[in-house]
Amino acid sequence: MKEFQWPERVTVREVGLRDGLQSIARTLPTSQKLQWIQGAYDAGVREIEVGSFVPPKLMPQLADTAELVTFAKTLPGMCVSVLVPNLKGAERAMAAGADWMLLPLSVSHAHSLANLRKAPDDVVAEIGAIVEARRMAGSHCKIEVGMSTALGCTLQGRVEVPEVLRLIQAVLALGVDRVGLADTVGYADPRQVGDLFTQAREVAGDRLACGHFHDTRGLGLANVMAALQAGENRFDACLAGIGGCPHAPGASGNVATEDLVYLMGSMGIATGIDLQALLTLRQQLTGWLAGECLHGSIAQAGLPKTYTNPQNARLSA
Ligand code: ZN
């Protein structure tokens, strides 16, 4: 077996404006979202998911996504993703000029029907239509498929690994640029994560390029570690750990960006993100989301005296 080497750098994508805000009933004003994007950029974040092209009637919180893409694209070097549920959304993402569209594909049959009213293989067919639409449009927008409920599902319980691998193969064969694995409901444990990421990498190689973990049951960062040690070096996270389940009040949300950056930084792994600046931004967000349930340990405890941002943290600045 090859000896494990810690990576020098990992990429953290901020997804709070999409995964976080979609689970909060209130609508954050566009002006505050713009400040969030600018603040994240100033702290060194270079990948951000700014919203979702779902019908505004379904998710009024994210109705300003096109405007956010336009603004984020003015920041040099910022890589802008949007979530897209169908072909119509994909057309809007391409028209808006997003760098990446993130297409969710629920591995769980039950979750897929409940969420998108389609079986997983019908979603694969829609993804094929989106790849074709991109070709016809001559668009450079890249496509990432997020394999949601890849590690368990609140509706169906267990999700089988061969089914995850089969669907990864199916979408890669269609020509999508990369896939990610998501523990959408916080069911995963680190051993399971290590096994799945290892097996998925045998199928997808470097096109497996994202780990998306929720801290619903306190295992978020442990699962990040398991994926990291299985060779993953891109992770999604939400500032202040927002992104909880609307059906479980008070439950933890996504892995908190600041805790993830701290984890990496404390191990000497660069993220390009200045943790102090990120904590200042979190402070602002706390004001904007007053009354909402926020999470994260570092913001409560503060940084230890021994912490320094890794030397090459500002490489991309
Ligand atoms: Zn999520």
PDB file of C-alpha atoms and ligand atoms in Angstrom:
ATOM      1  CA  MET A   1       0.000   0.000   0.000  1.00  0.00           C
ATOM      2  CA  LYS A   2       1.202   3.507  -0.868  1.00  0.00           C
ATOM      3  CA  GLU A   3       2.139   5.545   2.172  1.00  0.00           C
ATOM      4  CA  PHE A   4      -0.345   8.330   2.906  1.00  0.00           C
ATOM      5  CA  GLN A   5       0.869  11.854   2.223  1.00  0.00           C
ATOM      6  CA  TRP A   6      -0.933  14.844   3.708  1.00  0.00           C
ATOM      7  CA  PRO A   7      -1.809  17.339   0.979  1.00  0.00           C
ATOM      8  CA  GLU A   8      -0.118  20.767   1.150  1.00  0.00           C
ATOM      9  CA  ARG A   9      -3.346  22.470   0.256  1.00  0.00           C
ATOM     10  CA  VAL A  10      -7.076  21.811   0.140  1.00  0.00           C
ATOM     11  CA  THR A  11      -9.851  23.840  -1.447  1.00  0.00           C
ATOM     12  CA  VAL A  12     -12.806  24.975   0.617  1.00  0.00           C
ATOM     13  CA  ARG A  13     -15.951  26.024  -1.230  1.00  0.00           C
ATOM     14  CA  GLU A  14     -18.306  28.275   0.706  1.00  0.00           C
ATOM     15  CA  VAL A  15     -21.859  27.017   0.135  1.00  0.00           C
ATOM     16  CA  GLY A  16     -23.657  28.953   2.867  1.00  0.00           C
ATOM     17  CA  LEU A  17     -25.441  31.253   0.445  1.00  0.00           C
ATOM     18  CA  ARG A  18     -27.145  28.217  -1.090  1.00  0.00           C
ATOM     19  CA  ASP A  19     -27.212  25.197   1.233  1.00  0.00           C
ATOM     20  CA  GLY A  20     -27.343  27.396   4.312  1.00  0.00           C
ATOM     21  CA  LEU A  21     -29.836  30.051   3.301  1.00  0.00           C
ATOM     22  CA  GLN A  22     -32.222  27.618   1.616  1.00  0.00           C
ATOM     23  CA  SER A  23     -32.927  26.047   4.983  1.00  0.00           C
ATOM     24  CA  ILE A  24     -33.619  29.366   6.699  1.00  0.00           C
ATOM     25  CA  ALA A  25     -37.107  30.767   6.206  1.00  0.00           C
ATOM     26  CA  ARG A  26     -36.136  34.432   6.194  1.00  0.00           C
ATOM     27  CA  THR A  27     -34.724  36.043   3.068  1.00  0.00           C
ATOM     28  CA  LEU A  28     -31.347  37.714   3.494  1.00  0.00           C
ATOM     29  CA  PRO A  29     -31.386  41.016   1.545  1.00  0.00           C
ATOM     30  CA  THR A  30     -29.296  40.997  -1.621  1.00  0.00           C
ATOM     31  CA  SER A  31     -27.094  43.807  -0.257  1.00  0.00           C
ATOM     32  CA  GLN A  32     -26.032  41.589   2.664  1.00  0.00           C
ATOM     33  CA  LYS A  33     -25.401  38.626   0.371  1.00  0.00           C
ATOM     34  CA  LEU A  34     -23.125  40.855  -1.724  1.00  0.00           C
ATOM     35  CA  GLN A  35     -21.235  41.863   1.438  1.00  0.00           C
ATOM     36  CA  TRP A  36     -20.938  38.182   2.347  1.00  0.00           C
ATOM     37  CA  ILE A  37     -19.463  37.318  -1.066  1.00  0.00           C
ATOM     38  CA  GLN A  38     -17.053  40.282  -0.903  1.00  0.00           C
ATOM     39  CA  GLY A  39     -16.067  39.444   2.689  1.00  0.00           C
ATOM     40  CA  ALA A  40     -15.415  35.805   1.809  1.00  0.00           C
ATOM     41  CA  TYR A  41     -13.293  36.922  -1.144  1.00  0.00           C
ATOM     42  CA  ASP A  42     -11.320  39.337   1.027  1.00  0.00           C
ATOM     43  CA  ALA A  43     -10.663  36.505   3.506  1.00  0.00           C
ATOM     44  CA  GLY A  44      -9.230  34.399   0.673  1.00  0.00           C
ATOM     45  CA  VAL A  45     -12.185  32.224  -0.369  1.00  0.00           C
ATOM     46  CA  ARG A  46     -11.879  31.499  -4.096  1.00  0.00           C
ATOM     47  CA  GLU A  47     -14.770  29.085  -4.625  1.00  0.00           C
ATOM     48  CA  ILE A  48     -18.327  29.963  -3.719  1.00  0.00           C
ATOM     49  CA  GLU A  49     -21.794  28.635  -4.424  1.00  0.00           C
ATOM     50  CA  VAL A  50     -23.962  31.734  -4.528  1.00  0.00           C
ATOM     51  CA  GLY A  51     -27.442  30.297  -4.972  1.00  0.00           C
ATOM     52  CA  SER A  52     -29.719  28.056  -6.937  1.00  0.00           C
ATOM     53  CA  PHE A  53     -31.724  28.387 -10.131  1.00  0.00           C
ATOM     54  CA  VAL A  54     -34.870  26.821  -8.741  1.00  0.00           C
ATOM     55  CA  PRO A  55     -38.208  28.538  -9.456  1.00  0.00           C
ATOM     56  CA  PRO A  56     -38.335  31.646  -7.192  1.00  0.00           C
ATOM     57  CA  LYS A  57     -41.834  30.609  -6.141  1.00  0.00           C
ATOM     58  CA  LEU A  58     -40.379  27.491  -4.498  1.00  0.00           C
ATOM     59  CA  MET A  59     -37.410  29.239  -2.907  1.00  0.00           C
ATOM     60  CA  PRO A  60     -37.867  33.008  -2.641  1.00  0.00           C
ATOM     61  CA  GLN A  61     -34.701  33.170  -0.445  1.00  0.00           C
ATOM     62  CA  LEU A  62     -32.582  32.446  -3.532  1.00  0.00           C
ATOM     63  CA  ALA A  63     -34.452  34.495  -6.128  1.00  0.00           C
ATOM     64  CA  ASP A  64     -31.522  36.915  -6.604  1.00  0.00           C
ATOM     65  CA  THR A  65     -29.040  34.236  -7.731  1.00  0.00           C
ATOM     66  CA  ALA A  66     -28.369  35.722 -11.188  1.00  0.00           C
ATOM     67  CA  GLU A  67     -27.442  39.078  -9.638  1.00  0.00           C
ATOM     68  CA  LEU A  68     -25.087  37.352  -7.204  1.00  0.00           C
ATOM     69  CA  VAL A  69     -23.357  35.469 -10.028  1.00  0.00           C
ATOM     70  CA  THR A  70     -22.829  38.729 -11.910  1.00  0.00           C
ATOM     71  CA  PHE A  71     -21.261  40.347  -8.850  1.00  0.00           C
ATOM     72  CA  ALA A  72     -19.105  37.356  -7.856  1.00  0.00           C
ATOM     73  CA  LYS A  73     -17.745  37.185 -11.401  1.00  0.00           C
ATOM     74  CA  THR A  74     -16.310  40.711 -10.998  1.00  0.00           C
ATOM     75  CA  LEU A  75     -13.928  39.394  -8.304  1.00  0.00           C
ATOM     76  CA  PRO A  76     -10.700  38.291 -10.037  1.00  0.00           C
ATOM     77  CA  GLY A  77     -10.058  34.571  -9.669  1.00  0.00           C
ATOM     78  CA  MET A  78     -13.364  33.799  -7.961  1.00  0.00           C
ATOM     79  CA  CYS A  79     -14.858  30.497  -9.123  1.00  0.00           C
ATOM     80  CA  VAL A  80     -18.649  30.762  -9.009  1.00  0.00           C
ATOM     81  CA  SER A  81     -21.011  27.779  -8.696  1.00  0.00           C
ATOM     82  CA  VAL A  82     -24.780  27.611  -8.705  1.00  0.00           C
ATOM     83  CA  LEU A  83     -27.112  24.732  -7.987  1.00  0.00           C
ATOM     84  CA  VAL A  84     -29.309  23.690 -10.879  1.00  0.00           C
ATOM     85  CA  PRO A  85     -32.233  21.253 -10.507  1.00  0.00           C
ATOM     86  CA  ASN A  86     -33.139  20.785 -14.190  1.00  0.00           C
ATOM     87  CA  LEU A  87     -32.548  21.818 -17.810  1.00  0.00           C
ATOM     88  CA  LYS A  88     -34.351  25.114 -17.383  1.00  0.00           C
ATOM     89  CA  GLY A  89     -32.140  25.986 -14.419  1.00  0.00           C
ATOM     90  CA  ALA A  90     -29.069  24.988 -16.443  1.00  0.00           C
ATOM     91  CA  GLU A  91     -30.046  27.413 -19.189  1.00  0.00           C
ATOM     92  CA  ARG A  92     -30.329  30.180 -16.608  1.00  0.00           C
ATOM     93  CA  ALA A  93     -26.940  29.258 -15.104  1.00  0.00           C
ATOM     94  CA  MET A  94     -25.258  29.411 -18.503  1.00  0.00           C
ATOM     95  CA  ALA A  95     -26.969  32.706 -19.342  1.00  0.00           C
ATOM     96  CA  ALA A  96     -25.873  34.171 -16.001  1.00  0.00           C
ATOM     97  CA  GLY A  97     -22.240  33.254 -16.684  1.00  0.00           C
ATOM     98  CA  ALA A  98     -21.614  30.864 -13.770  1.00  0.00           C
ATOM     99  CA  ASP A  99     -18.327  28.924 -13.870  1.00  0.00           C
ATOM    100  CA  TRP A 100     -19.849  25.713 -12.533  1.00  0.00           C
ATOM    101  CA  MET A 101     -23.330  24.314 -12.312  1.00  0.00           C
ATOM    102  CA  LEU A 102     -23.913  21.808  -9.582  1.00  0.00           C
ATOM    103  CA  LEU A 103     -26.508  19.184 -10.454  1.00  0.00           C
ATOM    104  CA  PRO A 104     -27.835  17.149  -7.522  1.00  0.00           C
ATOM    105  CA  LEU A 105     -28.431  13.458  -8.104  1.00  0.00           C
ATOM    106  CA  SER A 106     -30.009  11.621  -5.189  1.00  0.00           C
ATOM    107  CA  VAL A 107     -28.682   8.086  -4.936  1.00  0.00           C
ATOM    108  CA  SER A 108     -31.609   7.212  -2.691  1.00  0.00           C
ATOM    109  CA  HIS A 109     -34.598   6.361  -4.851  1.00  0.00           C
ATOM    110  CA  ALA A 110     -37.042   7.560  -2.192  1.00  0.00           C
ATOM    111  CA  HIS A 111     -35.203  10.885  -1.662  1.00  0.00           C
ATOM    112  CA  SER A 112     -34.974  11.470  -5.394  1.00  0.00           C
ATOM    113  CA  LEU A 113     -38.725  11.009  -5.833  1.00  0.00           C
ATOM    114  CA  ALA A 114     -39.505  13.224  -2.833  1.00  0.00           C
ATOM    115  CA  ASN A 115     -37.059  15.977  -3.796  1.00  0.00           C
ATOM    116  CA  LEU A 116     -37.086  16.092  -7.598  1.00  0.00           C
ATOM    117  CA  ARG A 117     -40.172  13.934  -8.337  1.00  0.00           C
ATOM    118  CA  LYS A 118     -37.950  11.744 -10.514  1.00  0.00           C
ATOM    119  CA  ALA A 119     -36.198   8.394 -10.090  1.00  0.00           C
ATOM    120  CA  PRO A 120     -32.366   8.582 -10.094  1.00  0.00           C
ATOM    121  CA  ASP A 121     -32.111   7.197 -13.636  1.00  0.00           C
ATOM    122  CA  ASP A 122     -34.550   9.821 -14.903  1.00  0.00           C
ATOM    123  CA  VAL A 123     -32.310  12.467 -13.289  1.00  0.00           C
ATOM    124  CA  VAL A 124     -29.345  10.902 -15.131  1.00  0.00           C
ATOM    125  CA  ALA A 125     -31.300  11.314 -18.381  1.00  0.00           C
ATOM    126  CA  GLU A 126     -31.942  14.992 -17.557  1.00  0.00           C
ATOM    127  CA  ILE A 127     -28.222  15.440 -16.852  1.00  0.00           C
ATOM    128  CA  GLY A 128     -27.570  14.003 -20.331  1.00  0.00           C
ATOM    129  CA  ALA A 129     -29.910  16.638 -21.783  1.00  0.00           C
ATOM    130  CA  ILE A 130     -28.045  19.358 -19.859  1.00  0.00           C
ATOM    131  CA  VAL A 131     -24.649  18.166 -21.182  1.00  0.00           C
ATOM    132  CA  GLU A 132     -26.123  18.294 -24.699  1.00  0.00           C
ATOM    133  CA  ALA A 133     -27.633  21.750 -24.124  1.00  0.00           C
ATOM    134  CA  ARG A 134     -24.227  23.007 -22.993  1.00  0.00           C
ATOM    135  CA  ARG A 135     -22.628  21.628 -26.163  1.00  0.00           C
ATOM    136  CA  MET A 136     -25.285  23.215 -28.367  1.00  0.00           C
ATOM    137  CA  ALA A 137     -24.863  26.558 -26.585  1.00  0.00           C
ATOM    138  CA  GLY A 138     -21.060  26.407 -26.864  1.00  0.00           C
ATOM    139  CA  SER A 139     -20.976  27.260 -23.155  1.00  0.00           C
ATOM    140  CA  HIS A 140     -17.844  26.861 -21.033  1.00  0.00           C
ATOM    141  CA  CYS A 141     -19.869  26.365 -17.864  1.00  0.00           C
ATOM    142  CA  LYS A 142     -18.528  23.245 -16.141  1.00  0.00           C
ATOM    143  CA  ILE A 143     -20.780  20.556 -14.719  1.00  0.00           C
ATOM    144  CA  GLU A 144     -20.411  18.941 -11.291  1.00  0.00           C
ATOM    145  CA  VAL A 145     -22.821  16.249 -10.203  1.00  0.00           C
ATOM    146  CA  GLY A 146     -23.379  16.180  -6.445  1.00  0.00           C
ATOM    147  CA  MET A 147     -24.283  12.630  -5.398  1.00  0.00           C
ATOM    148  CA  SER A 148     -26.671  13.459  -2.579  1.00  0.00           C
ATOM    149  CA  THR A 149     -27.736  10.964   0.107  1.00  0.00           C
ATOM    150  CA  ALA A 150     -24.667   8.952  -1.000  1.00  0.00           C
ATOM    151  CA  LEU A 151     -24.102   7.791   2.578  1.00  0.00           C
ATOM    152  CA  GLY A 152     -27.624   7.277   3.866  1.00  0.00           C
ATOM    153  CA  CYS A 153     -31.135   8.675   3.636  1.00  0.00           C
ATOM    154  CA  THR A 154     -33.782   9.692   6.155  1.00  0.00           C
ATOM    155  CA  LEU A 155     -36.487   8.090   3.986  1.00  0.00           C
ATOM    156  CA  GLN A 156     -34.944   4.837   2.819  1.00  0.00           C
ATOM    157  CA  GLY A 157     -32.174   4.400   5.421  1.00  0.00           C
ATOM    158  CA  ARG A 158     -29.239   2.513   3.896  1.00  0.00           C
ATOM    159  CA  VAL A 159     -27.906   3.474   0.491  1.00  0.00           C
ATOM    160  CA  GLU A 160     -25.902   0.744  -1.231  1.00  0.00           C
ATOM    161  CA  VAL A 161     -22.341   1.447  -2.402  1.00  0.00           C
ATOM    162  CA  PRO A 162     -22.717  -0.370  -5.778  1.00  0.00           C
ATOM    163  CA  GLU A 163     -25.641   1.934  -6.579  1.00  0.00           C
ATOM    164  CA  VAL A 164     -23.499   5.013  -5.808  1.00  0.00           C
ATOM    165  CA  LEU A 165     -20.726   3.700  -8.061  1.00  0.00           C
ATOM    166  CA  ARG A 166     -23.146   2.778 -10.855  1.00  0.00           C
ATOM    167  CA  LEU A 167     -24.629   6.293 -10.924  1.00  0.00           C
ATOM    168  CA  ILE A 168     -21.156   7.904 -10.820  1.00  0.00           C
ATOM    169  CA  GLN A 169     -20.165   5.840 -13.840  1.00  0.00           C
ATOM    170  CA  ALA A 170     -23.387   6.764 -15.633  1.00  0.00           C
ATOM    171  CA  VAL A 171     -22.913  10.530 -15.288  1.00  0.00           C
ATOM    172  CA  LEU A 172     -19.182  10.449 -16.047  1.00  0.00           C
ATOM    173  CA  ALA A 173     -20.002   8.549 -19.248  1.00  0.00           C
ATOM    174  CA  LEU A 174     -22.293  11.432 -20.224  1.00  0.00           C
ATOM    175  CA  GLY A 175     -19.347  13.841 -20.053  1.00  0.00           C
ATOM    176  CA  VAL A 176     -19.826  15.717 -16.789  1.00  0.00           C
ATOM    177  CA  ASP A 177     -16.621  17.349 -15.514  1.00  0.00           C
ATOM    178  CA  ARG A 178     -16.603  16.051 -11.970  1.00  0.00           C
ATOM    179  CA  VAL A 179     -18.627  14.417  -9.216  1.00  0.00           C
ATOM    180  CA  GLY A 180     -18.816  14.964  -5.479  1.00  0.00           C
ATOM    181  CA  LEU A 181     -20.150  12.812  -2.651  1.00  0.00           C
ATOM    182  CA  ALA A 182     -22.587  14.308  -0.164  1.00  0.00           C
ATOM    183  CA  ASP A 183     -23.787  13.140   3.219  1.00  0.00           C
ATOM    184  CA  THR A 184     -26.918  15.228   2.820  1.00  0.00           C
ATOM    185  CA  VAL A 185     -28.639  14.147   6.036  1.00  0.00           C
ATOM    186  CA  GLY A 186     -25.671  13.535   8.343  1.00  0.00           C
ATOM    187  CA  TYR A 187     -25.916   9.740   8.491  1.00  0.00           C
ATOM    188  CA  ALA A 188     -22.307   8.932   7.598  1.00  0.00           C
ATOM    189  CA  ASP A 189     -19.537   7.652   9.858  1.00  0.00           C
ATOM    190  CA  PRO A 190     -15.815   8.078   9.122  1.00  0.00           C
ATOM    191  CA  ARG A 191     -15.171   4.417   8.337  1.00  0.00           C
ATOM    192  CA  GLN A 192     -17.998   4.390   5.797  1.00  0.00           C
ATOM    193  CA  VAL A 193     -16.738   7.669   4.295  1.00  0.00           C
ATOM    194  CA  GLY A 194     -13.198   6.315   3.922  1.00  0.00           C
ATOM    195  CA  ASP A 195     -14.498   3.185   2.200  1.00  0.00           C
ATOM    196  CA  LEU A 196     -16.844   5.034  -0.160  1.00  0.00           C
ATOM    197  CA  PHE A 197     -14.313   7.702  -1.182  1.00  0.00           C
ATOM    198  CA  THR A 198     -11.695   5.007  -1.819  1.00  0.00           C
ATOM    199  CA  GLN A 199     -14.039   2.955  -3.980  1.00  0.00           C
ATOM    200  CA  ALA A 200     -15.449   5.991  -5.781  1.00  0.00           C
ATOM    201  CA  ARG A 201     -11.931   7.183  -6.616  1.00  0.00           C
ATOM    202  CA  GLU A 202     -11.233   3.841  -8.288  1.00  0.00           C
ATOM    203  CA  VAL A 203     -14.196   4.583 -10.575  1.00  0.00           C
ATOM    204  CA  ALA A 204     -13.855   8.355 -11.013  1.00  0.00           C
ATOM    205  CA  GLY A 205     -10.141   9.086 -10.472  1.00  0.00           C
ATOM    206  CA  ASP A 206      -9.454  12.809 -10.184  1.00  0.00           C
ATOM    207  CA  ARG A 207     -12.975  13.562 -11.345  1.00  0.00           C
ATOM    208  CA  LEU A 208     -14.106  12.732  -7.814  1.00  0.00           C
ATOM    209  CA  ALA A 209     -13.553  16.229  -6.522  1.00  0.00           C
ATOM    210  CA  CYS A 210     -15.742  17.162  -3.595  1.00  0.00           C
ATOM    211  CA  GLY A 211     -16.731  16.026  -0.118  1.00  0.00           C
ATOM    212  CA  HIS A 212     -19.919  17.588   1.276  1.00  0.00           C
ATOM    213  CA  PHE A 213     -20.657  16.821   4.905  1.00  0.00           C
ATOM    214  CA  HIS A 214     -23.322  17.839   7.365  1.00  0.00           C
ATOM    215  CA  ASP A 215     -22.625  17.872  11.083  1.00  0.00           C
ATOM    216  CA  THR A 216     -26.140  16.764  11.986  1.00  0.00           C
ATOM    217  CA  ARG A 217     -24.914  14.142  14.435  1.00  0.00           C
ATOM    218  CA  GLY A 218     -21.557  15.642  15.343  1.00  0.00           C
ATOM    219  CA  LEU A 219     -19.435  13.647  12.892  1.00  0.00           C
ATOM    220  CA  GLY A 220     -18.964  16.341  10.234  1.00  0.00           C
ATOM    221  CA  LEU A 221     -15.255  17.037  10.741  1.00  0.00           C
ATOM    222  CA  ALA A 222     -14.478  13.393  11.505  1.00  0.00           C
ATOM    223  CA  ASN A 223     -15.989  12.565   8.111  1.00  0.00           C
ATOM    224  CA  VAL A 224     -13.939  15.331   6.463  1.00  0.00           C
ATOM    225  CA  MET A 225     -10.813  13.731   7.965  1.00  0.00           C
ATOM    226  CA  ALA A 226     -11.792  10.306   6.651  1.00  0.00           C
ATOM    227  CA  ALA A 227     -12.319  11.686   3.139  1.00  0.00           C
ATOM    228  CA  LEU A 228      -9.057  13.669   3.350  1.00  0.00           C
ATOM    229  CA  GLN A 229      -7.163  10.517   4.266  1.00  0.00           C
ATOM    230  CA  ALA A 230      -8.848   8.750   1.352  1.00  0.00           C
ATOM    231  CA  GLY A 231      -7.334  11.377  -0.979  1.00  0.00           C
ATOM    232  CA  GLU A 232     -10.058  14.030  -1.190  1.00  0.00           C
ATOM    233  CA  ASN A 233      -8.887  17.645  -1.195  1.00  0.00           C
ATOM    234  CA  ARG A 234     -11.969  19.750  -1.960  1.00  0.00           C
ATOM    235  CA  PHE A 235     -14.690  20.311   0.615  1.00  0.00           C
ATOM    236  CA  ASP A 236     -17.939  22.236   0.898  1.00  0.00           C
ATOM    237  CA  ALA A 237     -18.732  24.166   4.077  1.00  0.00           C
ATOM    238  CA  CYS A 238     -21.135  26.824   5.382  1.00  0.00           C
ATOM    239  CA  LEU A 239     -20.053  29.833   7.422  1.00  0.00           C
ATOM    240  CA  ALA A 240     -21.431  29.488  10.985  1.00  0.00           C
ATOM    241  CA  GLY A 241     -22.507  25.936  10.188  1.00  0.00           C
ATOM    242  CA  ILE A 242     -25.884  26.959   8.819  1.00  0.00           C
ATOM    243  CA  GLY A 243     -27.768  24.502   6.611  1.00  0.00           C
ATOM    244  CA  GLY A 244     -29.686  22.468   9.142  1.00  0.00           C
ATOM    245  CA  CYS A 245     -32.730  20.466   8.283  1.00  0.00           C
ATOM    246  CA  PRO A 246     -35.897  22.604   8.389  1.00  0.00           C
ATOM    247  CA  HIS A 247     -37.721  19.563   9.832  1.00  0.00           C
ATOM    248  CA  ALA A 248     -35.320  19.235  12.789  1.00  0.00           C
ATOM    249  CA  PRO A 249     -35.256  22.595  14.610  1.00  0.00           C
ATOM    250  CA  GLY A 250     -31.904  23.340  16.251  1.00  0.00           C
ATOM    251  CA  ALA A 251     -30.098  20.484  14.488  1.00  0.00           C
ATOM    252  CA  SER A 252     -26.572  21.256  13.273  1.00  0.00           C
ATOM    253  CA  GLY A 253     -26.103  22.133   9.629  1.00  0.00           C
ATOM    254  CA  ASN A 254     -23.181  21.831   7.244  1.00  0.00           C
ATOM    255  CA  VAL A 255     -19.643  21.586   8.506  1.00  0.00           C
ATOM    256  CA  ALA A 256     -18.790  25.155   9.608  1.00  0.00           C
ATOM    257  CA  THR A 257     -16.354  26.840   7.204  1.00  0.00           C
ATOM    258  CA  GLU A 258     -14.350  28.436  10.005  1.00  0.00           C
ATOM    259  CA  ASP A 259     -13.979  25.115  11.858  1.00  0.00           C
ATOM    260  CA  LEU A 260     -12.915  23.354   8.654  1.00  0.00           C
ATOM    261  CA  VAL A 261     -10.347  26.070   7.886  1.00  0.00           C
ATOM    262  CA  TYR A 262      -9.106  25.783  11.477  1.00  0.00           C
ATOM    263  CA  LEU A 263      -8.825  22.012  11.190  1.00  0.00           C
ATOM    264  CA  MET A 264      -6.740  22.282   8.025  1.00  0.00           C
ATOM    265  CA  GLY A 265      -4.667  25.220   9.253  1.00  0.00           C
ATOM    266  CA  SER A 266      -3.866  23.559  12.562  1.00  0.00           C
ATOM    267  CA  MET A 267      -2.452  20.603  10.614  1.00  0.00           C
ATOM    268  CA  GLY A 268      -0.387  22.966   8.436  1.00  0.00           C
ATOM    269  CA  ILE A 269      -2.574  22.399   5.367  1.00  0.00           C
ATOM    270  CA  ALA A 270      -3.174  25.638   3.460  1.00  0.00           C
ATOM    271  CA  THR A 271      -6.634  26.714   2.341  1.00  0.00           C
ATOM    272  CA  GLY A 272      -5.682  30.224   1.210  1.00  0.00           C
ATOM    273  CA  ILE A 273      -8.168  31.542   3.773  1.00  0.00           C
ATOM    274  CA  ASP A 274      -7.244  33.946   6.571  1.00  0.00           C
ATOM    275  CA  LEU A 275      -9.061  32.549   9.585  1.00  0.00           C
ATOM    276  CA  GLN A 276      -9.149  35.836  11.516  1.00  0.00           C
ATOM    277  CA  ALA A 277     -10.795  37.578   8.542  1.00  0.00           C
ATOM    278  CA  LEU A 278     -13.252  34.727   8.207  1.00  0.00           C
ATOM    279  CA  LEU A 279     -14.216  35.023  11.877  1.00  0.00           C
ATOM    280  CA  THR A 280     -14.813  38.756  11.435  1.00  0.00           C
ATOM    281  CA  LEU A 281     -17.146  37.944   8.542  1.00  0.00           C
ATOM    282  CA  ARG A 282     -18.909  35.368  10.671  1.00  0.00           C
ATOM    283  CA  GLN A 283     -19.464  38.079  13.258  1.00  0.00           C
ATOM    284  CA  GLN A 284     -21.231  40.160  10.601  1.00  0.00           C
ATOM    285  CA  LEU A 285     -23.324  37.189   9.533  1.00  0.00           C
ATOM    286  CA  THR A 286     -24.356  36.643  13.141  1.00  0.00           C
ATOM    287  CA  GLY A 287     -25.890  40.118  13.056  1.00  0.00           C
ATOM    288  CA  TRP A 288     -27.650  39.539   9.735  1.00  0.00           C
ATOM    289  CA  LEU A 289     -29.088  36.237  10.950  1.00  0.00           C
ATOM    290  CA  ALA A 290     -29.952  37.343  14.492  1.00  0.00           C
ATOM    291  CA  GLY A 291     -32.300  34.813  16.058  1.00  0.00           C
ATOM    292  CA  GLU A 292     -31.241  31.925  13.799  1.00  0.00           C
ATOM    293  CA  CYS A 293     -29.481  28.893  15.215  1.00  0.00           C
ATOM    294  CA  LEU A 294     -25.768  29.158  14.363  1.00  0.00           C
ATOM    295  CA  HIS A 295     -23.059  26.588  15.021  1.00  0.00           C
ATOM    296  CA  GLY A 296     -19.301  26.176  15.180  1.00  0.00           C
ATOM    297  CA  SER A 297     -16.709  25.727  17.922  1.00  0.00           C
ATOM    298  CA  ILE A 298     -13.934  28.138  16.970  1.00  0.00           C
ATOM    299  CA  ALA A 299     -16.207  31.166  17.002  1.00  0.00           C
ATOM    300  CA  GLN A 300     -17.223  30.293  20.571  1.00  0.00           C
ATOM    301  CA  ALA A 301     -13.829  29.334  21.969  1.00  0.00           C
ATOM    302  CA  GLY A 302     -11.547  31.640  19.969  1.00  0.00           C
ATOM    303  CA  LEU A 303      -8.257  30.707  18.351  1.00  0.00           C
ATOM    304  CA  PRO A 304      -5.534  29.157  20.493  1.00  0.00           C
ATOM    305  CA  LYS A 305      -2.314  31.175  20.906  1.00  0.00           C
ATOM    306  CA  THR A 306      -0.477  28.491  18.985  1.00  0.00           C
ATOM    307  CA  TYR A 307      -2.486  28.965  15.784  1.00  0.00           C
ATOM    308  CA  THR A 308      -0.989  30.622  12.705  1.00  0.00           C
ATOM    309  CA  ASN A 309      -2.354  30.601   9.172  1.00  0.00           C
ATOM    310  CA  PRO A 310      -0.176  28.258   7.096  1.00  0.00           C
ATOM    311  CA  GLN A 311       2.741  30.056   5.396  1.00  0.00           C
ATOM    312  CA  ASN A 312       1.510  29.660   1.844  1.00  0.00           C
ATOM    313  CA  ALA A 313      -2.053  30.498   2.799  1.00  0.00           C
ATOM    314  CA  ARG A 314      -2.076  33.554   0.593  1.00  0.00           C
ATOM    315  CA  LEU A 315      -0.613  31.917  -2.487  1.00  0.00           C
ATOM    316  CA  SER A 316      -3.599  32.697  -4.650  1.00  0.00           C
ATOM    317  CA  ALA A 317      -4.114  36.261  -3.395  1.00  0.00           C
TER     318      ALA A 317
HETATM  319 ZN    ZN B   1     -25.963  19.874   1.948  1.00  0.00          ZN
END
